[in-house]
Short mmCIF file of C-alpha atoms and ligand atoms in Angstrom, two decimals:
data_model
loop_
_atom_site.label_atom_id
_atom_site.label_comp_id
_atom_site.label_asym_id
_atom_site.label_seq_id
_atom_site.Cartn_x
_atom_site.Cartn_y
_atom_site.Cartn_z
CA MET A 965 74.80 -38.89 54.49
CA HIS A 966 72.22 -41.50 55.83
CA SER A 967 73.69 -44.35 57.91
CA ALA A 968 72.76 -47.85 56.92
CA ALA A 969 70.94 -48.04 60.34
CA SER A 970 68.85 -44.96 59.70
CA SER A 971 67.92 -45.47 56.04
CA PRO A 972 66.13 -48.02 53.92
CA ALA A 973 68.54 -47.32 51.12
CA PRO A 974 70.40 -50.16 49.89
CA GLY A 975 74.18 -50.17 50.39
CA TRP A 976 75.02 -49.90 46.74
CA LEU A 977 73.05 -46.54 46.22
CA VAL A 978 75.20 -43.57 46.69
CA GLU A 979 73.63 -40.44 47.95
CA PRO A 980 74.54 -37.82 45.31
CA ASP A 981 75.73 -34.19 46.16
CA ASP A 982 73.30 -32.99 43.80
CA ALA A 983 70.10 -34.97 42.99
CA ASN A 984 69.61 -33.13 39.89
CA ASP A 985 73.04 -34.31 38.15
CA LEU A 986 72.85 -36.38 35.03
CA VAL A 987 75.38 -39.36 35.16
CA LEU A 988 76.92 -39.46 31.66
CA SER A 989 77.19 -43.38 31.49
CA VAL A 990 73.38 -43.71 31.92
CA TRP A 991 71.96 -41.02 29.75
CA PRO A 992 72.04 -40.36 25.97
CA ALA A 993 75.11 -38.00 25.13
CA SER A 994 72.64 -35.52 24.11
CA ALA A 995 71.16 -35.25 27.54
CA GLY A 996 71.63 -31.85 29.40
CA ARG A 997 69.68 -29.10 31.16
CA ASP A 998 68.82 -25.69 29.39
CA GLU A 999 69.34 -22.56 31.35
CA ALA A 1000 65.89 -22.94 33.14
CA GLY A 1001 67.03 -26.30 34.25
CA SER A 1002 64.71 -28.38 31.96
CA LEU A 1003 66.05 -31.54 30.43
CA GLN A 1004 66.92 -31.56 26.83
CA LEU A 1005 67.04 -34.72 24.92
CA GLY A 1006 68.38 -34.74 21.09
CA GLY A 1007 68.06 -30.82 21.39
CA VAL A 1008 64.30 -31.14 22.33
CA GLY A 1009 63.01 -29.92 25.79
CA ALA A 1010 61.30 -32.59 27.89
CA GLY A 1011 58.41 -30.08 28.45
CA ASP A 1012 57.99 -29.64 24.72
CA ILE A 1013 57.85 -33.31 24.29
CA VAL A 1014 55.26 -33.80 26.83
CA HIS A 1015 53.23 -30.92 25.47
CA GLN A 1016 53.04 -32.34 22.17
CA TYR A 1017 52.63 -36.12 23.08
CA GLY A 1018 51.59 -36.26 26.62
CA THR A 1019 52.84 -38.60 29.36
CA PRO A 1020 54.19 -41.30 29.61
CA VAL A 1021 56.21 -41.08 26.58
CA MET A 1022 59.19 -43.22 25.60
CA VAL A 1023 61.75 -40.86 24.04
CA ILE A 1024 64.41 -42.37 21.84
CA ASP A 1025 67.58 -40.41 20.68
CA GLU A 1026 68.18 -41.37 17.09
CA SER A 1027 71.85 -40.19 17.12
CA GLU A 1028 72.49 -42.18 20.07
CA VAL A 1029 71.13 -45.39 18.57
CA ARG A 1030 73.03 -44.70 15.38
CA SER A 1031 76.45 -43.74 17.35
CA ARG A 1032 76.33 -46.87 19.54
CA ALA A 1033 75.50 -49.14 16.41
CA ARG A 1034 78.45 -47.55 14.70
CA ALA A 1035 80.64 -47.92 17.54
CA LEU A 1036 79.84 -51.62 17.92
CA ARG A 1037 80.18 -52.23 14.19
CA THR A 1038 83.57 -50.31 14.21
CA ALA A 1039 84.84 -51.99 17.27
CA PHE A 1040 84.28 -55.55 16.12
CA GLU A 1041 85.45 -54.97 12.49
CA ARG A 1042 88.60 -53.28 13.85
CA ALA A 1043 89.30 -56.24 16.30
CA ALA A 1044 88.49 -58.81 13.53
CA SER A 1045 90.71 -57.34 10.95
CA GLU A 1046 93.36 -57.29 13.62
CA HIS A 1047 92.95 -61.02 13.89
CA ALA A 1048 92.83 -61.78 10.28
CA THR A 1049 89.06 -62.19 10.02
CA THR A 1050 85.87 -60.28 9.45
CA ALA A 1051 82.94 -59.52 11.82
CA ARG A 1052 79.26 -58.67 11.46
CA VAL A 1053 77.10 -57.01 13.91
CA TYR A 1054 73.36 -57.79 13.88
CA TYR A 1055 71.03 -55.66 15.92
CA ALA A 1056 68.79 -57.82 18.04
CA GLY A 1057 65.38 -56.36 17.24
CA LYS A 1058 63.70 -57.93 20.24
CA ALA A 1059 65.24 -55.02 22.30
CA LEU A 1060 63.06 -52.23 20.55
CA LEU A 1061 61.80 -52.74 17.03
CA SER A 1062 59.99 -50.31 14.65
CA THR A 1063 60.36 -49.71 10.98
CA GLU A 1064 62.52 -46.54 11.67
CA ILE A 1065 64.92 -48.29 13.95
CA VAL A 1066 65.45 -51.07 11.42
CA ARG A 1067 66.41 -48.32 8.98
CA TRP A 1068 68.70 -46.51 11.35
CA VAL A 1069 70.73 -49.61 12.21
CA MET A 1070 70.76 -50.81 8.73
CA ASP A 1071 71.93 -47.57 7.51
CA GLU A 1072 74.71 -47.62 9.90
CA GLY A 1073 75.71 -50.95 8.32
CA LEU A 1074 74.29 -53.51 10.88
CA ASN A 1075 72.29 -56.36 9.93
CA VAL A 1076 69.18 -57.27 12.02
CA ASP A 1077 68.14 -60.32 13.94
CA VAL A 1078 64.50 -61.25 14.41
CA CYS A 1079 63.02 -63.93 16.50
CA THR A 1080 59.17 -64.14 15.37
CA GLY A 1081 57.30 -63.79 12.23
CA GLY A 1082 56.02 -60.35 13.70
CA GLU A 1083 59.39 -59.00 14.01
CA LEU A 1084 60.19 -60.45 10.57
CA GLU A 1085 57.30 -58.47 9.04
CA VAL A 1086 58.51 -55.27 10.74
CA ALA A 1087 61.99 -55.63 9.19
CA LEU A 1088 60.48 -56.57 5.84
CA ALA A 1089 58.13 -53.52 5.95
CA ALA A 1090 61.15 -51.30 6.85
CA GLY A 1091 62.51 -52.37 3.34
CA ALA A 1092 65.31 -54.48 4.90
CA ASP A 1093 67.36 -56.40 2.43
CA ALA A 1094 66.25 -59.94 3.71
CA SER A 1095 69.82 -61.34 3.04
CA ARG A 1096 70.89 -59.10 5.95
CA LEU A 1097 68.27 -60.82 8.38
CA GLY A 1098 68.83 -63.47 10.77
CA PHE A 1099 65.87 -65.53 12.19
CA HIS A 1100 65.92 -66.99 15.56
CA GLY A 1101 63.29 -68.78 17.85
CA ASN A 1102 62.88 -72.17 19.59
CA ASN A 1103 59.34 -72.63 18.02
CA LYS A 1104 59.17 -71.33 14.51
CA SER A 1105 56.05 -72.35 12.92
CA VAL A 1106 56.06 -73.88 9.51
CA ALA A 1107 54.16 -70.63 8.10
CA GLU A 1108 57.01 -68.45 9.85
CA LEU A 1109 59.73 -70.57 8.16
CA ALA A 1110 57.89 -70.51 4.76
CA ARG A 1111 57.73 -66.76 5.03
CA ALA A 1112 61.38 -66.49 5.87
CA VAL A 1113 62.62 -68.85 3.12
CA GLY A 1114 60.25 -67.28 0.52
CA ALA A 1115 61.51 -63.79 1.52
CA GLY A 1116 65.17 -64.81 1.31
CA VAL A 1117 66.23 -64.18 4.95
CA GLY A 1118 69.89 -64.59 4.88
CA THR A 1119 70.44 -67.04 7.91
CA ILE A 1120 67.91 -69.06 9.88
CA ILE A 1121 69.26 -70.21 13.14
CA VAL A 1122 67.98 -73.64 13.70
CA ASP A 1123 66.83 -74.62 17.20
CA SER A 1124 65.39 -78.11 17.05
CA ALA A 1125 65.64 -81.25 14.94
CA ILE A 1126 61.79 -80.64 14.07
CA GLU A 1127 62.71 -77.14 12.64
CA ILE A 1128 65.38 -78.84 10.43
CA GLU A 1129 62.87 -81.32 8.84
CA ARG A 1130 60.37 -78.51 8.43
CA LEU A 1131 63.12 -76.73 6.50
CA ALA A 1132 64.00 -79.80 4.55
CA ALA A 1133 60.51 -80.16 3.38
CA LEU A 1134 60.03 -76.46 2.65
CA THR A 1135 63.20 -76.18 0.66
CA SER A 1136 62.48 -79.34 -1.29
CA ARG A 1137 59.27 -77.97 -2.28
CA THR A 1138 60.52 -74.46 -3.27
CA GLY A 1139 63.84 -75.64 -4.83
CA THR A 1140 65.74 -72.93 -2.62
CA VAL A 1141 68.90 -73.26 -0.75
CA GLN A 1142 68.72 -71.96 2.68
CA ARG A 1143 71.63 -70.94 4.77
CA VAL A 1144 71.36 -72.26 8.39
CA MET A 1145 73.33 -71.80 11.80
CA VAL A 1146 72.76 -74.22 14.54
CA ARG A 1147 72.06 -72.83 18.01
CA VAL A 1148 73.93 -74.65 20.63
CA ASN A 1149 74.24 -73.99 24.41
CA SER A 1150 77.60 -74.13 25.51
CA GLY A 1151 76.81 -74.72 29.39
CA VAL A 1152 78.14 -71.12 29.92
CA HIS A 1153 75.38 -68.85 31.42
CA ALA A 1154 76.06 -65.17 32.19
CA GLU A 1155 74.35 -63.86 35.01
CA THR A 1156 74.81 -60.25 34.96
CA HIS A 1157 78.44 -59.54 36.21
CA ASP A 1158 79.32 -63.28 36.65
CA PHE A 1159 79.07 -66.31 34.62
CA LEU A 1160 78.47 -69.95 35.42
CA ALA A 1161 79.73 -72.81 33.46
CA THR A 1162 77.97 -76.21 33.42
CA ALA A 1163 78.12 -79.40 31.49
CA HIS A 1164 74.41 -79.47 30.72
CA GLU A 1165 72.03 -76.41 30.69
CA ASP A 1166 68.50 -76.94 31.78
CA GLN A 1167 66.86 -74.60 29.29
CA LYS A 1168 64.82 -74.62 26.07
CA PHE A 1169 67.13 -73.01 23.63
CA GLY A 1170 69.53 -74.55 21.21
CA PHE A 1171 71.15 -78.15 21.19
CA PRO A 1172 73.52 -79.31 23.89
CA LEU A 1173 77.04 -79.12 22.40
CA GLY A 1174 77.38 -82.80 22.16
CA GLU A 1175 74.44 -83.26 19.91
CA ALA A 1176 75.73 -80.83 17.46
CA PRO A 1177 77.88 -83.26 15.29
CA ALA A 1178 74.72 -85.44 14.53
CA ILE A 1179 72.57 -82.42 13.90
CA VAL A 1180 75.26 -80.89 11.57
CA ALA A 1181 75.53 -84.22 9.76
CA ARG A 1182 71.79 -84.36 9.09
CA ILE A 1183 71.88 -80.73 8.06
CA ARG A 1184 74.71 -81.57 5.55
CA GLU A 1185 72.66 -84.36 4.02
CA ILE A 1186 69.71 -82.02 3.19
CA PRO A 1187 70.13 -80.52 -0.29
CA GLY A 1188 68.09 -77.37 0.40
CA LEU A 1189 70.15 -76.47 3.49
CA THR A 1190 73.86 -75.04 3.80
CA PHE A 1191 75.41 -75.37 7.29
CA VAL A 1192 77.45 -71.99 7.90
CA GLY A 1193 78.33 -72.35 11.48
CA LEU A 1194 77.37 -72.59 15.13
CA HIS A 1195 75.64 -69.96 17.23
CA CYS A 1196 75.70 -69.53 20.93
CA HIS A 1197 74.12 -66.71 23.02
CA ILE A 1198 75.21 -66.92 26.70
CA GLY A 1199 72.85 -64.35 28.30
CA SER A 1200 72.14 -60.59 28.88
CA GLN A 1201 73.62 -57.62 30.82
CA ILE A 1202 77.26 -59.15 30.69
CA PHE A 1203 80.09 -57.13 31.85
CA GLY A 1204 83.52 -58.45 30.92
CA VAL A 1205 85.04 -61.04 28.47
CA ALA A 1206 85.40 -64.13 30.61
CA GLY A 1207 82.06 -65.75 29.90
CA PHE A 1208 82.60 -65.18 26.16
CA ARG A 1209 86.08 -66.69 26.32
CA GLU A 1210 84.72 -69.78 28.00
CA SER A 1211 81.91 -70.29 25.75
CA ALA A 1212 84.06 -69.73 22.45
CA SER A 1213 86.58 -72.20 23.84
CA ARG A 1214 83.72 -74.82 24.22
CA LEU A 1215 82.34 -73.94 20.78
CA LEU A 1216 85.69 -74.11 19.07
CA ASP A 1217 86.23 -77.74 20.18
CA VAL A 1218 83.08 -78.70 18.24
CA HIS A 1219 83.72 -76.34 15.41
CA GLN A 1220 87.01 -77.93 14.98
CA GLU A 1221 85.57 -81.46 15.12
CA LEU A 1222 82.83 -80.23 12.47
CA LEU A 1223 85.53 -78.97 10.01
CA ALA A 1224 86.29 -82.84 9.15
CA GLY A 1225 82.96 -82.77 7.28
CA GLY A 1226 83.12 -79.54 5.31
CA ASP A 1227 83.79 -75.94 5.55
CA ILE A 1228 82.38 -73.76 8.11
CA PRO A 1229 82.76 -70.26 7.36
CA GLN A 1230 81.06 -68.49 10.39
CA LEU A 1231 80.77 -68.42 14.22
CA ASN A 1232 78.23 -66.35 16.09
CA LEU A 1233 78.73 -65.73 19.67
CA GLY A 1234 75.38 -63.78 20.37
CA GLY A 1235 74.87 -60.63 22.15
CA GLY A 1236 74.40 -59.74 25.74
CA PHE A 1237 76.86 -56.80 26.32
CA GLY A 1238 75.72 -54.87 29.47
CA ILE A 1239 75.06 -51.20 29.80
CA ALA A 1240 74.76 -48.72 32.68
CA TYR A 1241 71.41 -48.42 34.40
CA THR A 1242 72.64 -46.62 37.42
CA ARG A 1243 75.71 -44.71 38.53
CA VAL A 1244 77.17 -47.58 39.97
CA ASP A 1245 77.07 -49.87 36.74
CA ASP A 1246 80.50 -49.86 34.94
CA PRO A 1247 80.20 -51.82 31.72
CA THR A 1248 83.39 -52.75 29.93
CA PRO A 1249 83.99 -50.26 26.96
CA ILE A 1250 82.91 -51.78 23.81
CA ALA A 1251 86.33 -51.53 22.03
CA GLU A 1252 87.84 -53.56 24.79
CA LEU A 1253 85.15 -56.13 24.86
CA ALA A 1254 85.27 -56.50 21.09
CA GLU A 1255 89.05 -56.79 21.18
CA GLY A 1256 89.02 -59.33 24.13
CA ILE A 1257 86.49 -61.47 22.56
CA VAL A 1258 87.86 -61.57 19.08
CA ALA A 1259 91.25 -62.40 20.35
CA ALA A 1260 90.00 -65.17 22.58
CA VAL A 1261 88.42 -66.66 19.44
CA ALA A 1262 91.71 -66.18 17.41
CA GLU A 1263 94.04 -67.62 20.18
CA GLY A 1264 91.45 -70.67 20.30
CA CYS A 1265 91.88 -71.13 16.76
CA ALA A 1266 95.54 -70.75 16.72
CA ALA A 1267 95.90 -73.47 19.55
CA ARG A 1268 93.66 -75.86 17.37
CA GLY A 1269 95.58 -75.07 14.13
CA ILE A 1270 92.10 -74.10 12.44
CA PRO A 1271 91.30 -70.94 10.43
CA VAL A 1272 89.65 -68.12 12.32
CA PRO A 1273 85.84 -68.16 11.13
CA ALA A 1274 84.13 -65.03 10.09
CA LEU A 1275 82.43 -63.89 13.44
CA SER A 1276 78.93 -62.35 14.20
CA PHE A 1277 77.46 -60.76 17.19
CA GLU A 1278 73.88 -59.89 18.01
CA PRO A 1279 73.78 -56.89 20.71
CA GLY A 1280 70.28 -55.49 21.43
CA ARG A 1281 70.37 -53.73 24.63
CA ALA A 1282 73.98 -52.04 24.06
CA ILE A 1283 72.54 -50.29 21.07
CA VAL A 1284 69.09 -49.08 22.28
CA GLY A 1285 69.03 -49.22 26.22
CA ASN A 1286 70.70 -45.93 26.87
CA ALA A 1287 69.14 -44.14 23.93
CA GLY A 1288 65.76 -44.39 25.54
CA VAL A 1289 64.12 -42.09 28.17
CA THR A 1290 60.72 -42.45 29.62
CA LEU A 1291 59.00 -39.26 30.63
CA TYR A 1292 56.22 -39.39 33.22
CA GLU A 1293 54.30 -36.87 35.24
CA VAL A 1294 54.35 -37.16 39.08
CA GLY A 1295 50.82 -37.65 40.46
CA THR A 1296 50.72 -38.58 44.13
CA ILE A 1297 53.51 -38.48 46.60
CA LYS A 1298 53.44 -40.12 50.34
CA ASP A 1299 55.98 -40.77 52.87
CA VAL A 1300 55.95 -44.17 54.60
CA THR A 1301 57.80 -44.56 57.76
CA LEU A 1302 59.66 -47.71 58.18
CA ASP A 1303 61.98 -49.05 61.13
CA ALA A 1304 64.90 -48.05 59.07
CA GLY A 1305 63.67 -44.75 58.43
CA THR A 1306 61.44 -43.00 55.66
CA ARG A 1307 60.75 -43.83 52.21
CA ARG A 1308 58.91 -41.27 49.91
CA TYR A 1309 56.61 -43.08 47.49
CA VAL A 1310 56.55 -40.94 44.17
CA SER A 1311 53.54 -42.25 41.95
CA VAL A 1312 53.76 -41.71 38.19
CA ASP A 1313 51.21 -42.07 35.52
CA GLY A 1314 52.81 -45.26 33.99
CA GLY A 1315 54.53 -48.24 35.66
CA MET A 1316 54.86 -51.85 34.94
CA SER A 1317 52.70 -51.68 31.89
CA ASP A 1318 55.45 -49.69 30.13
CA ASN A 1319 58.44 -50.81 32.14
CA ALA A 1320 57.86 -54.41 33.44
CA ARG A 1321 61.85 -54.99 33.90
CA THR A 1322 61.58 -53.93 37.54
CA ALA A 1323 58.82 -56.22 38.37
CA LEU A 1324 60.07 -59.17 36.45
CA TYR A 1325 63.94 -59.05 36.96
CA GLY A 1326 64.32 -56.70 40.03
CA ALA A 1327 66.24 -54.52 37.54
CA GLN A 1328 67.46 -51.26 39.02
CA TYR A 1329 67.04 -47.74 37.20
CA SER A 1330 67.65 -44.12 38.13
CA ALA A 1331 65.45 -41.12 37.76
CA ARG A 1332 65.71 -37.29 37.61
CA LEU A 1333 63.29 -34.44 37.49
CA ALA A 1334 62.86 -33.46 33.90
CA SER A 1335 60.78 -30.14 34.09
CA ARG A 1336 63.00 -28.23 36.42
CA VAL A 1337 66.17 -28.43 38.76
CA GLY A 1338 64.74 -29.42 42.20
CA GLY A 1339 65.64 -27.94 45.63
CA GLY A 1340 66.21 -28.97 49.07
CA PRO A 1341 68.52 -32.08 50.22
CA PRO A 1342 68.28 -35.43 48.36
CA VAL A 1343 65.45 -37.56 49.69
CA LEU A 1344 65.30 -41.43 49.26
CA VAL A 1345 62.37 -42.21 47.09
CA ARG A 1346 60.62 -45.15 45.28
CA VAL A 1347 59.16 -44.38 41.84
CA VAL A 1348 55.99 -46.54 41.55
CA GLY A 1349 53.24 -46.82 38.53
CA ARG A 1350 49.83 -46.44 38.69
CA HIS A 1351 48.87 -50.30 38.62
CA CYS A 1352 46.90 -52.27 41.19
CA GLU A 1353 49.87 -54.28 42.39
CA SER A 1354 52.28 -53.68 44.93
CA GLY A 1355 55.19 -54.86 42.72
CA ASP A 1356 54.41 -52.17 40.31
CA ILE A 1357 57.76 -50.18 40.85
CA VAL A 1358 59.61 -48.23 38.22
CA VAL A 1359 62.48 -47.18 40.15
CA ASP A 1360 63.10 -49.02 43.30
CA HIS A 1361 65.89 -46.73 45.07
CA GLU A 1362 66.83 -43.18 44.10
CA TYR A 1363 67.47 -39.96 45.47
CA LEU A 1364 65.54 -37.09 44.27
CA PRO A 1365 65.22 -33.33 45.42
CA ALA A 1366 63.07 -32.89 48.61
CA ASP A 1367 60.70 -30.69 46.72
CA VAL A 1368 59.68 -33.20 44.09
CA THR A 1369 55.85 -32.37 43.75
CA PRO A 1370 52.71 -33.51 41.95
CA GLY A 1371 52.85 -32.04 38.23
CA ASP A 1372 56.78 -32.50 37.91
CA LEU A 1373 57.96 -34.31 34.98
CA LEU A 1374 60.19 -37.34 35.83
CA ALA A 1375 62.62 -38.79 33.45
CA VAL A 1376 63.76 -42.45 33.76
CA PRO A 1377 66.64 -43.16 31.53
CA ALA A 1378 68.06 -46.29 30.12
CA THR A 1379 64.63 -47.58 28.97
CA GLY A 1380 65.27 -48.20 25.43
CA ALA A 1381 65.73 -51.85 25.56
CA TYR A 1382 62.97 -54.46 26.60
CA CYS A 1383 60.54 -51.84 27.98
CA ALA A 1384 58.42 -51.11 24.94
CA PRO A 1385 58.60 -54.67 23.69
CA LEU A 1386 57.45 -55.95 27.09
CA SER A 1387 54.64 -53.39 27.56
CA SER A 1388 51.15 -54.40 28.24
CA ASN A 1389 47.66 -53.07 28.67
CA TYR A 1390 47.47 -54.28 32.34
CA ASN A 1391 44.58 -52.47 34.16
CA HIS A 1392 43.37 -51.20 30.76
CA VAL A 1393 46.06 -48.76 30.60
CA PRO A 1394 47.06 -47.78 26.98
CA ARG A 1395 50.47 -48.06 25.84
CA PRO A 1396 52.75 -44.90 25.31
CA PRO A 1397 53.90 -43.64 21.95
CA ILE A 1398 57.62 -43.78 21.21
CA VAL A 1399 58.81 -40.52 20.11
CA ALA A 1400 62.20 -40.10 18.26
CA VAL A 1401 64.33 -36.84 18.78
CA ARG A 1402 67.18 -35.76 16.78
CA ASP A 1403 68.80 -32.41 16.08
CA GLY A 1404 65.97 -30.39 17.85
CA ALA A 1405 63.18 -32.16 16.16
CA SER A 1406 60.87 -34.84 17.32
CA ARG A 1407 58.43 -37.34 15.73
CA VAL A 1408 56.43 -40.32 16.48
CA ILE A 1409 57.80 -43.53 15.26
CA VAL A 1410 55.35 -45.91 16.98
CA ARG A 1411 51.80 -44.46 17.88
CA GLY A 1412 50.54 -44.54 21.33
CA GLU A 1413 47.34 -46.45 21.97
CA SER A 1414 44.12 -44.49 22.66
CA MET A 1415 41.23 -45.40 24.88
CA ARG A 1416 39.45 -46.36 21.68
CA ASP A 1417 42.23 -48.72 20.76
CA LEU A 1418 41.56 -50.51 24.02
CA LEU A 1419 37.92 -50.69 23.98
CA ALA A 1420 38.03 -51.88 20.39
CA ARG A 1421 39.02 -55.38 21.30
CA ASP A 1422 36.13 -55.88 23.65
CA ALA A 1423 33.74 -57.71 21.45
CA GLY A 1424 30.86 -56.46 23.60
CA ILE A 1425 31.44 -52.76 22.79
CA GLN A 1426 30.17 -51.24 19.58
CA LEU A 1427 32.37 -48.21 18.76
N1 LLP B 1670 70.59 -62.87 20.53
C1 LLP B 1670 69.85 -63.90 21.12
C2 LLP B 1670 69.79 -65.13 20.65
C3 LLP B 1670 68.98 -63.52 22.24
O1 LLP B 1670 68.11 -64.25 22.79
C4 LLP B 1670 69.20 -62.07 22.76
C5 LLP B 1670 68.34 -61.57 23.96
C6 LLP B 1670 70.01 -61.35 22.07
C7 LLP B 1670 70.86 -61.69 21.04
C8 LLP B 1670 70.16 -59.85 22.55
O2 LLP B 1670 70.66 -59.64 24.01
P1 LLP B 1670 71.20 -58.13 24.50
O3 LLP B 1670 72.29 -57.91 23.65
O4 LLP B 1670 70.00 -57.25 24.14
O5 LLP B 1670 71.27 -58.54 26.00
N2 LLP B 1670 63.94 -59.10 28.47
C9 LLP B 1670 65.21 -59.25 29.15
C10 LLP B 1670 66.33 -59.48 28.29
C11 LLP B 1670 65.92 -60.78 27.36
C12 LLP B 1670 66.96 -61.11 26.37
C13 LLP B 1670 66.64 -62.13 25.42
N3 LLP B 1670 67.39 -62.35 24.31
C14 LLP B 1670 65.63 -58.08 29.99
O6 LLP B 1670 64.87 -57.09 29.82
O7 LLP B 1670 66.77 -57.88 30.61
#
């Protein structure tokens, strides 16, 4: 073991006995090694995937997405039925979106939440029943709203007074009636494993809770709009129930007040359920989370003497995060000597263009050799990308086998959420394909970009 004084490793990072091990909570359930030591995902060898599609490649395990979607739906439906209500789970498409993924989650009985006209088009192109879509966003354009109303989107989550007037004008022209929820901010903000509760939130989303009665009164005057309930999303990568409980309690005070003006069939408490990125993350099991949140709402309603509304939730990361694994090829390796010891920099052929989360949020990931089982003692590494920026880090701190070498394949698990959607062409690097694996077969669900795709946007190049 390294002592803190002789290693640049952070205190939380545990030196594993075996730097080839696959920690169950981080990887898809199908992950394992074959007899030769090569990583298998969804019954397909990492080497075969790379042989067919190249590197980097984002692999998404279809069965993992489906089973997580099912587990969430079942957990919330079961908890709701124990508390005399119903629950609906929307998949937050911003976490990872393609027509295939929309079909998987809808097939598993989920609804889908979109937050731009582009996401809406993908869901509609997938053949989604529009009545099972929710549409978010703090700056929906008139064109986007017209498309959503015209397509028959089930619920529009309104975020500003201007948007409400846009919808009033639109629905009076089309003669349709649109169901809307009102996004409020409860003053509860979850910061990973903790939550903060304030009276006023300094952020762009939703209405301050205190403004909700006037906003809802306005909506109730508009013949083309039906108010169905309040909506609140308190943040992301949340462990535990406490933040949801506090937020629900604040929302129910207003919900109760609004009941004087008419029925309110629903309450949406958003998403944000945390996942394991490294072996030290210990998210609350989903059944426990569902039971805790639903019980908190039911108790809050009982205390106020009001009926329990139908509940909805919008997880994204918890469905796709651990289903995604990015495969890279190791290029160059160098040891950098520091006061505290040595750090081995392992460069891969992707980076912040396919995973911006480390640079953007200081996110932590883990990594394993994918093409083989490595040898030698674990060495502390930092996995970095190929971009011209020192913050281009993929995995900040990890132990890998000492013999990691150029040409090895490296797998970074838990990249299914918010990596592909945040990807860019920084430094003119093409975006990788997304390849789905299931039952021993693989297929592209989002094509990778070619150099030609990149050059095609330059108005000065004739292709
Ligand atoms: N509902 C609303 C209204 C949201 O804004 C979000 C996420 C979700 C649901 C889904 O949250 P999830 O269950 O996936 O945590 N790019 C950041 C996360 C941004 C989350 C944006 N909103 C990241 O990579 O950590």
